[in-house]
Amino acid sequence: MIDVRNVTVRFGDAVAVADVSLHVRPGESFGLVGESGSGKSTILRTAVGLTSDWSGEITIDGYDAKSTPTRELAQRVQMVFQDPYASLHPRFTVGRAIAEPMRIQKMAGIEERVDELLRLIGLDASFRSRYPHELSGGQRQRVAIARALALQPKVLLLDEPTSALDVSVQAEILNLLEDLRAELDLTFLIVSHNLAVISHMCDRLMVMQDSRAVEVLTREQLRAREFSSPYTRKLLEAA
Amino acid sequence: MSAAPLVSIENLRIAFERDAGPVEAVRGVSFEFGRERLGIVGESGSGKSLTARALMGVLPGHARLSVDRMEFDGIDLTRVSTRTRRKLRGERMGMILQDPKFSLNPVLRVGTQIVESIRIGDPRVSRRAARLKALETLEAVQIRNPERVFKQYPHEVSGGMGQRVMIAMMVVRQPALLIADEPTSALDVTVQDQVMSILDEAVGERGMGLMLISHDLRLVSRFCDRVIIMYAGRVLETLPAGKLAEAQHPYTRGLIACMPSVDGPPGRLPVLRRDPEWLTS
Ligand SMILES: Nc1ncnc2c1ncn2[C@@H]1O[C@H](COP(=O)(O)OP(=O)(O)OP(=O)(O)O)[C@@H](O)[C@H]1O
Ligand SMILES: Nc1ncnc2c1ncn2[C@@H]1O[C@H](COP(=O)(O)OP(=O)(O)OP(=O)(O)O)[C@@H](O)[C@H]1O
Ligand SMILES: [Mg+2]
Ligand SMILES: [Mg+2]
């Protein structure tokens, strides 16, 4: 479903992602963990067309990330950004922010769908008219998740989706994501620094360090502490 | 703790005007703290960030604030001029905002901002010395390539790097009070521990007061002295941080139960059943 082959991403002379490959099966939930600054967000951003200087190949649901028009790609893959403040337009109300992708795609029944999505993420209808700066950090993150779900994409790229949420809301959102994955047959690529979240959500995971892939593990291997790299060991032992 | 607390807040209320009339987001919060590490945890939207912003004097303009008492180091914050408050913010109180990139100046290089911050803390430091100190601090917060990050703009650093830049910037200023709002939410445990030990040093060696707002119960219980639990704009309970696991309130107990663990069972996570009584009791 998501195929990343030998991808290298550069910013000027700096290499942010060095020859990384990963393959996520349809319906699978795949985790990306590792050092801060190791290139996790950059891989996700590249997959949705937000970086320019890269080589290698990425296909999502058979669509080539480089050549498919953004609007068409957006119907299949949506991303929840690490920094919800930056991803929500400051002058759009919550209602408009969630409706916007549907308006661009000229969908029908947008208003009802917005209400439904707000209910799904646990915010009541009074939030429709609020602006991002009138929300708490966790509320903004939930709006970003609703917005990503609006177009019913097949693939969700989630960058630290719950790190701004308290553990009770986190549990609700993780349960919601799991239900949606089962119901709608979604495929997830999840970045999180929280190994407990990854172990709960993901069938397999890749560990990254210094722009490279260190190893790929199954959930069972993670739980049995069967790692080959000392970095993974360090990461897990501290947790 | 010495006689006068570093911070003392009594009956803090913050309201916003809505179509249906004013709504209180913070509903009578009171607490005191000294040169210690105070953790604040609680429901998303419970008023943690607003409480911190009220103390710093940076509430949004349309917020309506009322408070019986709000003091910092013996200074009555409800009576001082805006100018004094600004001066306090520059020199003696620091805050790391929940959205690090939002609080960095987007058009200035990261290094320039840290250097400025050092020189606000101590104007006698030369540019050169400040530059060296800035690089040292970036290294101390575990930035892999300090020279490169020094020259980057905020939008060019990763989420966790941005958080560490903010921490570096605030710590070098040597404030008497530091409020850190989710300062390490994007960092894995290994880096988190190292970064927190820098804050710890400032508390231990310089007697800084630290208010740590975090959703990370493990972090708070390991790192803080006391912890305040907030819910719907009020303080539910205050505990010694090491005793978080023995919390009595059903909300706090529910929070602990909601946490996933690496070896936890598959299937749905337990969720919290919110009791309307928590709003008033
Ligand atoms: N627009 C940009 N210009 C220059 N460098 C960039 C840009 N975006 C990212 N980088 C660099 O690429 C590297 C990887 O960043 P990325 O955001 O992918 O890390 P990450 O693994 O997501 O880290 P974190 O866990 O801290 O969010 C970093 O060194 C970062 O500074
Ligand atoms: N500028 C604003 N205008 C209107 N309402 C606001 C504003 N800022 C915050 N609020 C509301 O006040 C309540 C408390 O917000 P606050 O940011 O303090 O929450 P928080 O406890 O920090 O939550 P989180 O853990 O999600 O960051 C929320 O319901 C929020 O929607
Ligand atoms: Mg990132
Ligand atoms: Mg907050």
XYZ file of C-alpha atoms and ligand atoms in Angstrom:
584
model
C 0.000 0.000 0.000
C 2.874 2.335 0.819
C 6.079 1.638 -0.987
C 9.167 3.682 -0.218
C 12.143 2.603 -2.277
C 15.679 3.908 -1.776
C 14.552 7.363 -0.855
C 17.134 10.050 -0.209
C 16.029 13.560 0.745
C 18.308 16.587 0.776
C 18.051 20.094 2.173
C 20.879 21.976 0.488
C 24.023 19.966 1.212
C 22.488 18.212 4.182
C 21.052 14.731 3.771
C 17.947 14.351 5.951
C 16.964 10.872 4.747
C 19.602 8.501 3.379
C 18.545 5.615 1.165
C 15.527 4.504 3.184
C 13.146 1.795 1.997
C 10.012 0.552 3.661
C 6.923 -1.300 2.632
C 3.547 -1.107 4.346
C 0.914 -3.721 3.444
C -2.738 -2.840 2.830
C -4.552 -2.570 6.161
C -1.324 -2.631 8.110
C -0.293 -0.174 10.773
C 3.412 0.592 10.557
C 5.440 2.562 13.085
C 8.390 4.869 12.618
C 10.473 5.564 15.698
C 13.930 6.905 16.349
C 16.175 9.738 17.213
C 14.861 13.277 17.087
C 16.022 14.811 13.815
C 16.607 11.423 12.173
C 14.265 12.129 9.244
C 10.924 10.614 10.291
C 8.768 13.646 9.514
C 10.734 14.229 6.325
C 9.768 10.779 5.001
C 6.075 11.501 5.627
C 6.292 14.979 4.144
C 8.008 13.637 1.061
C 5.269 11.046 0.575
C 2.634 13.802 0.357
C 4.691 15.987 -1.952
C 6.004 18.539 0.514
C 9.729 18.258 -0.204
C 11.324 18.862 -3.554
C 14.899 17.616 -3.648
C 14.638 13.873 -3.401
C 15.479 10.705 -5.268
C 14.114 7.193 -5.139
C 10.517 6.119 -5.523
C 7.358 6.361 -3.449
C 4.033 4.869 -4.431
C 0.842 5.005 -2.426
C -1.995 2.685 -3.395
C -0.236 2.339 -6.718
C -0.039 6.095 -7.308
C 3.388 7.558 -7.847
C 3.986 10.333 -5.301
C 6.151 12.336 -7.669
C 3.901 12.471 -10.722
C 0.367 12.250 -9.304
C -1.324 15.676 -9.012
C -1.667 16.756 -5.368
C -5.442 16.933 -5.560
C -5.708 13.385 -6.746
C -3.170 12.107 -4.252
C -5.035 13.887 -1.438
C -8.045 11.599 -1.930
C -5.908 8.612 -1.117
C -3.476 9.824 1.484
C -3.762 12.436 4.214
C -1.244 13.523 6.781
C -1.664 14.680 10.374
C 1.227 17.001 11.107
C 3.426 16.988 14.154
C 2.753 20.656 14.749
C -1.020 21.198 14.526
C -0.638 24.944 14.918
C 1.280 25.211 11.703
C -1.073 22.960 9.772
C -4.304 24.828 10.610
C -4.959 28.095 8.814
C -5.058 30.768 11.556
C -7.989 32.655 9.986
C -10.171 29.619 9.312
C -12.672 28.533 11.936
C -12.634 24.904 13.011
C -15.694 24.232 10.846
C -14.085 25.734 7.793
C -10.747 24.011 8.392
C -12.443 20.622 8.435
C -14.701 21.461 5.477
C -11.939 22.894 3.274
C -10.549 19.640 1.835
C -14.119 18.528 1.069
C -14.883 21.839 -0.637
C -11.802 21.540 -2.804
C -12.976 18.082 -3.858
C -16.544 19.443 -4.364
C -18.107 16.836 -2.099
C -21.795 16.820 -1.177
C -23.250 16.978 2.330
C -20.281 18.809 3.782
C -22.071 20.433 6.722
C -23.389 17.152 8.107
C -20.026 15.548 7.611
C -18.324 18.301 9.640
C -20.711 17.701 12.525
C -20.114 13.993 12.312
C -16.349 14.431 12.331
C -16.466 16.771 15.328
C -18.512 14.208 17.206
C -16.015 11.544 16.276
C -13.102 13.425 17.844
C -15.078 14.359 20.947
C -15.654 18.089 20.427
C -19.185 19.458 20.568
C -20.751 21.521 17.786
C -19.963 24.822 19.547
C -16.335 24.339 18.457
C -17.307 24.922 14.810
C -17.022 28.681 15.079
C -13.754 28.795 17.038
C -10.371 29.787 15.625
C -7.228 27.702 16.191
C -5.818 30.182 18.726
C -8.974 29.740 20.789
C -8.266 26.053 21.307
C -6.022 24.195 23.696
C -3.103 22.207 22.269
C -4.952 18.910 22.450
C -8.108 20.348 20.900
C -6.097 21.637 17.933
C -4.579 18.220 17.428
C -8.018 16.629 17.379
C -9.208 19.105 14.753
C -6.199 18.200 12.628
C -7.168 14.534 12.869
C -10.782 15.284 11.889
C -9.569 17.244 8.899
C -7.399 14.379 7.743
C -10.327 11.982 8.006
C -12.661 14.261 6.029
C -11.838 12.855 2.612
C -11.971 9.249 3.789
C -8.474 8.513 2.541
C -7.203 4.952 2.334
C -3.877 5.874 3.865
C -3.180 8.044 6.909
C 0.262 9.355 7.728
C 0.237 10.324 11.399
C 3.129 12.353 12.792
C 3.122 12.225 16.607
C -0.700 12.142 16.527
C -1.185 11.986 20.287
C 1.851 13.626 21.829
C -0.169 16.786 22.547
C -2.997 14.861 24.180
C -3.544 13.815 27.755
C -3.560 10.061 28.229
C -7.345 9.814 28.510
C -7.929 11.629 25.224
C -4.998 9.709 23.767
C -6.721 6.433 24.625
C -9.921 7.638 22.970
C -8.132 8.776 19.819
C -6.089 5.576 19.553
C -9.245 3.486 19.950
C -10.966 5.642 17.355
C -8.087 5.227 14.904
C -8.134 1.468 15.431
C -11.900 1.291 14.870
C -11.589 3.337 11.696
C -8.777 1.181 10.428
C -10.853 -1.944 10.907
C -14.060 -0.402 9.559
C -12.686 1.427 6.552
C -9.737 -0.822 5.878
C -7.218 1.984 6.347
C -3.458 1.757 6.272
C -1.431 3.741 8.819
C 2.113 5.010 8.929
C 2.603 6.377 12.436
C 5.540 8.366 13.775
C 5.791 8.417 17.550
C 8.520 8.773 20.121
C 6.325 6.799 22.480
C 7.163 3.113 22.157
C 4.117 2.106 24.184
C 1.881 3.795 21.613
C 3.784 2.128 18.778
C 3.640 -1.281 20.426
C -0.087 -0.863 20.979
C -0.896 0.371 17.483
C 1.622 -1.090 15.062
C 2.129 -4.507 13.527
C 5.677 -3.628 12.529
C 8.024 -0.725 13.070
C 11.186 0.758 11.683
C 13.845 2.328 13.882
C 15.748 5.314 12.500
C 18.920 7.053 13.572
C 20.906 9.806 11.895
C 18.879 9.793 8.625
C 19.137 6.010 8.180
C 16.998 2.969 8.831
C 18.494 0.955 11.652
C 16.165 -2.047 11.667
C 12.606 -3.257 11.092
C 10.854 -5.208 13.840
C 7.543 -6.933 14.250
C 5.477 -6.191 17.331
C 6.340 -9.647 18.614
C 10.043 -8.994 18.208
C 9.679 -5.675 19.992
C 7.902 -7.335 22.875
C 10.372 -10.197 23.049
C 13.227 -7.629 22.998
C 14.706 -9.278 19.932
C 16.645 -6.374 18.484
C 19.846 -6.434 16.562
C 20.841 -2.823 17.093
C 22.237 -1.337 20.301
C 20.352 1.887 19.563
C 16.982 0.113 19.686
C 18.025 -1.504 22.937
C 18.917 1.847 24.456
C 15.614 3.307 23.316
C 13.568 0.507 24.801
C 15.467 0.036 28.008
C 14.878 3.640 28.955
C 11.142 3.234 28.357
C 11.357 26.047 51.401
C 11.973 29.602 52.567
C 9.276 31.745 54.163
C 7.654 33.489 51.190
C 6.688 31.241 48.274
C 8.057 32.121 44.847
C 4.598 32.058 43.334
C 1.264 32.333 44.991
C -2.070 32.311 43.190
C -5.461 32.516 44.803
C -8.825 32.022 43.130
C -7.744 32.556 39.545
C -10.590 32.799 37.061
C -10.371 33.237 33.304
C -13.446 33.625 31.116
C -14.170 34.061 27.428
C -17.126 35.734 25.808
C -19.208 33.331 23.735
C -22.472 33.681 21.841
C -24.349 32.233 24.770
C -22.584 34.496 27.299
C -19.257 34.298 29.135
C -17.751 30.864 29.713
C -15.194 30.264 32.445
C -12.220 28.209 31.275
C -10.356 28.536 34.588
C -12.656 28.391 37.591
C -10.978 29.296 40.848
C -7.455 27.866 40.758
C -5.242 28.365 43.818
C -1.737 27.117 44.514
C 1.660 28.148 45.836
C 5.087 26.978 44.998
C 8.697 27.667 45.846
C 12.085 26.837 44.446
C 10.937 23.370 43.525
C 9.655 21.327 40.621
C 5.896 21.539 40.389
C 4.151 19.312 37.872
C 0.775 20.131 36.365
C -1.159 17.418 34.604
C -4.763 17.145 33.553
C -7.390 16.882 30.913
C -6.820 18.526 27.555
C -8.604 21.879 27.735
C -8.620 21.941 31.550
C -6.860 25.311 31.702
C -3.211 24.394 32.294
C -1.777 26.614 29.577
C -4.149 29.469 30.414
C -3.101 29.349 34.083
C 0.545 29.533 33.022
C -0.133 32.399 30.639
C -1.985 34.328 33.332
C 1.032 34.038 35.598
C 3.322 35.224 32.804
C 0.951 38.049 31.903
C 0.456 36.919 28.328
C -3.224 36.046 28.180
C -5.032 36.749 24.910
C -6.538 40.243 24.877
C -10.143 39.104 24.921
C -9.693 36.887 27.991
C -11.313 38.167 31.181
C -9.181 37.590 34.232
C -10.046 37.859 37.868
C -7.839 36.769 40.737
C -7.786 37.444 44.478
C -4.041 37.209 44.669
C -1.222 36.599 42.201
C 2.319 37.145 43.453
C 5.759 36.392 42.145
C 8.665 36.654 44.585
C 6.745 39.110 46.744
C 5.651 41.257 43.793
C 1.914 41.776 43.465
C 1.382 40.979 39.796
C -2.119 42.399 39.769
C -0.814 45.898 40.486
C 2.389 46.276 38.488
C 2.507 48.203 35.218
C 2.615 46.481 31.844
C 6.161 47.758 31.529
C 7.302 46.105 34.742
C 5.621 42.910 33.695
C 7.442 42.936 30.378
C 10.692 43.513 32.211
C 9.937 40.632 34.554
C 9.259 38.372 31.586
C 12.542 39.303 29.987
C 14.642 38.934 33.079
C 13.202 36.791 35.815
C 10.361 34.691 34.445
C 10.624 32.447 31.423
C 8.103 30.336 29.574
C 8.527 27.565 27.075
C 5.323 27.530 25.051
C 3.483 24.408 24.018
C 4.081 25.195 20.330
C 7.833 25.754 20.104
C 7.987 26.835 16.499
C 5.213 29.287 17.039
C 7.154 31.026 19.775
C 10.429 31.270 17.893
C 10.871 34.197 15.543
C 10.475 32.673 12.058
C 12.787 35.120 10.301
C 15.758 34.882 12.666
C 18.264 32.077 12.730
C 18.077 29.771 15.728
C 21.581 30.746 16.870
C 20.867 34.457 16.700
C 17.864 33.951 18.932
C 19.798 32.006 21.545
C 22.597 34.603 21.517
C 20.046 37.361 22.052
C 18.508 35.407 24.853
C 21.871 35.000 26.592
C 22.516 38.715 26.338
C 19.107 39.587 27.718
C 19.964 37.430 30.719
C 23.373 39.097 31.087
C 24.087 42.174 28.932
C 27.800 42.137 29.832
C 28.455 38.985 27.831
C 30.232 39.685 24.529
C 28.757 38.457 21.232
C 31.607 36.023 20.806
C 31.268 34.556 24.262
C 27.501 34.332 23.804
C 27.995 32.465 20.538
C 30.223 29.902 22.198
C 27.818 29.559 25.067
C 24.921 29.071 22.633
C 26.756 26.274 20.826
C 27.591 24.658 24.136
C 23.971 24.791 25.188
C 22.780 23.246 21.927
C 25.208 20.435 22.538
C 23.986 20.068 26.103
C 20.423 19.488 24.860
C 21.797 16.683 22.678
C 21.651 18.416 19.315
C 23.740 16.299 16.980
C 25.189 19.068 14.849
C 25.162 22.344 16.836
C 27.066 24.372 14.223
C 24.501 23.538 11.566
C 21.448 24.031 13.740
C 22.883 27.365 14.916
C 22.532 28.626 11.356
C 19.099 27.151 10.648
C 15.766 28.943 10.648
C 12.994 27.624 12.907
C 11.087 26.004 10.029
C 14.197 24.030 9.148
C 14.534 22.166 12.445
C 12.603 19.039 13.392
C 9.844 19.012 16.027
C 12.047 17.685 18.791
C 14.926 19.947 17.795
C 12.619 22.971 18.047
C 11.622 21.953 21.541
C 15.244 21.627 22.585
C 16.128 24.982 21.068
C 13.377 26.571 23.155
C 14.671 24.895 26.299
C 18.224 25.976 25.541
C 17.044 29.522 24.981
C 15.168 29.748 28.242
C 17.737 28.037 30.437
C 20.609 30.298 29.331
C 18.634 33.288 30.521
C 18.773 31.965 34.069
C 15.284 33.005 35.142
C 14.093 32.633 38.738
C 10.910 31.002 37.481
C 10.579 28.811 34.440
C 7.241 27.592 33.141
C 7.648 24.742 30.697
C 4.483 23.778 28.797
C 4.931 20.301 27.293
C 8.627 20.974 26.706
C 9.619 17.439 25.737
C 6.481 15.981 24.146
C 8.352 15.134 20.921
C 11.429 13.612 22.534
C 12.145 9.984 23.185
C 12.974 8.954 26.730
C 16.746 8.918 26.344
C 16.949 12.499 25.114
C 14.148 13.541 27.435
C 16.080 12.418 30.496
C 19.147 14.356 29.458
C 17.189 17.488 28.719
C 15.309 17.266 31.982
C 18.545 16.943 33.907
C 19.553 20.351 32.587
C 16.387 21.831 34.023
C 17.040 19.905 37.202
C 20.457 21.475 37.503
C 18.957 24.933 37.240
C 16.551 24.091 40.048
C 19.226 22.500 42.239
C 22.096 24.910 41.651
C 20.412 28.210 41.061
C 17.256 27.696 43.062
C 15.023 28.209 40.061
C 11.325 27.398 40.450
C 10.033 25.132 37.721
C 6.433 24.631 36.703
C 6.252 21.647 34.386
C 3.038 21.155 32.441
C 2.961 17.704 30.924
C 0.738 14.859 29.808
C 3.543 12.459 30.517
C 2.686 10.944 33.892
C 5.889 8.962 34.002
C 7.986 12.073 33.452
C 6.127 14.094 36.044
C 6.243 11.414 38.701
C 9.949 10.810 38.211
C 11.018 14.364 37.879
C 8.812 16.629 39.992
C 8.451 17.230 43.709
C 4.717 17.831 43.724
C 2.013 17.484 41.152
C -1.264 19.308 40.665
C -4.066 17.531 38.832
C -6.428 19.798 36.897
C -9.847 19.052 35.474
C -12.333 21.414 33.817
C -10.682 24.598 35.030
C -10.085 23.523 38.610
C -7.496 21.801 40.754
C -8.770 18.320 41.625
C -5.952 17.259 43.898
C -2.315 17.920 44.780
C 0.072 15.054 45.462
C 3.720 14.390 46.161
C 4.878 13.426 42.657
C 6.312 10.115 43.808
C 2.881 9.160 45.136
C 1.059 9.678 41.833
C 0.432 5.956 41.605
C -1.436 6.137 44.917
C -3.731 8.952 43.821
C -7.230 8.819 45.320
C -9.322 10.799 42.898
C -11.085 8.616 40.318
C -10.002 10.972 37.530
C -6.327 10.613 38.399
C -6.706 6.873 38.831
C -8.508 6.694 35.493
C -5.685 8.596 33.808
C -3.130 6.110 35.025
C -5.279 3.237 33.777
C -5.520 4.746 30.266
C -1.792 4.583 29.583
C -0.683 2.031 27.011
C 2.483 0.102 27.770
C 5.002 -1.644 25.548
C 3.920 -5.033 26.848
C 0.238 -4.189 27.296
C -2.577 -6.406 26.015
C -3.908 -5.932 22.475
C -7.365 -4.521 21.837
C -9.018 -1.396 23.026
C -7.429 0.806 25.662
C -9.472 1.496 28.771
C -11.118 4.913 28.552
C -12.197 7.258 31.257
C -15.808 7.616 32.290
C -16.150 11.256 33.253
C -18.395 11.818 36.218
C -20.373 15.109 36.167
C -19.652 15.305 39.892
C -15.989 16.033 39.168
C -17.074 19.433 37.876
C -18.262 20.568 41.258
C -16.833 18.389 44.022
N 12.972 22.682 5.475
C 14.144 22.219 5.938
N 15.305 22.834 5.631
C 16.486 22.375 6.092
N 16.624 21.298 6.870
C 15.517 20.644 7.222
C 14.217 21.062 6.781
N 13.287 20.205 7.291
C 13.984 19.304 8.024
N 15.311 19.548 7.984
C 16.372 18.781 8.646
O 16.218 17.417 8.333
C 16.532 16.587 9.455
C 15.400 15.618 9.714
O 14.244 16.341 10.185
P 12.864 15.629 10.515
O 11.908 16.730 10.825
O 12.519 14.689 9.447
O 13.239 14.817 11.857
P 12.333 13.892 12.776
O 12.908 12.527 12.748
O 10.917 14.059 12.411
O 12.631 14.515 14.231
P 11.630 14.833 15.472
O 11.407 13.523 16.142
O 12.458 15.745 16.326
O 10.424 15.483 14.935
C 16.860 17.545 10.592
O 18.246 17.666 10.725
C 16.257 18.863 10.163
O 16.987 19.956 10.657
N -7.912 32.461 23.209
C -8.939 31.685 23.586
N -10.205 32.019 23.307
C -11.234 31.240 23.669
N -11.100 30.090 24.359
C -9.866 29.698 24.687
C -8.705 30.467 24.326
N -7.604 29.831 24.774
C -8.049 28.723 25.393
N -9.397 28.626 25.345
C -10.204 27.546 25.920
O -9.936 27.457 27.303
C -9.848 26.096 27.725
C -8.512 25.854 28.422
O -7.457 25.994 27.498
P -5.932 25.655 27.832
O -5.155 25.989 26.617
O -5.533 26.288 29.108
O -6.006 24.057 28.019
P -4.863 23.043 28.436
O -5.197 22.494 29.778
O -3.538 23.667 28.274
O -5.087 21.863 27.362
P -4.048 21.023 26.456
O -3.536 19.952 27.348
O -4.928 20.450 25.379
O -3.012 21.946 25.948
C -10.037 25.244 26.476
O -11.336 24.728 26.442
C -9.823 26.205 25.330
O -10.629 25.865 24.220
Mg 9.327 15.032 13.352
Mg -2.036 23.460 26.860
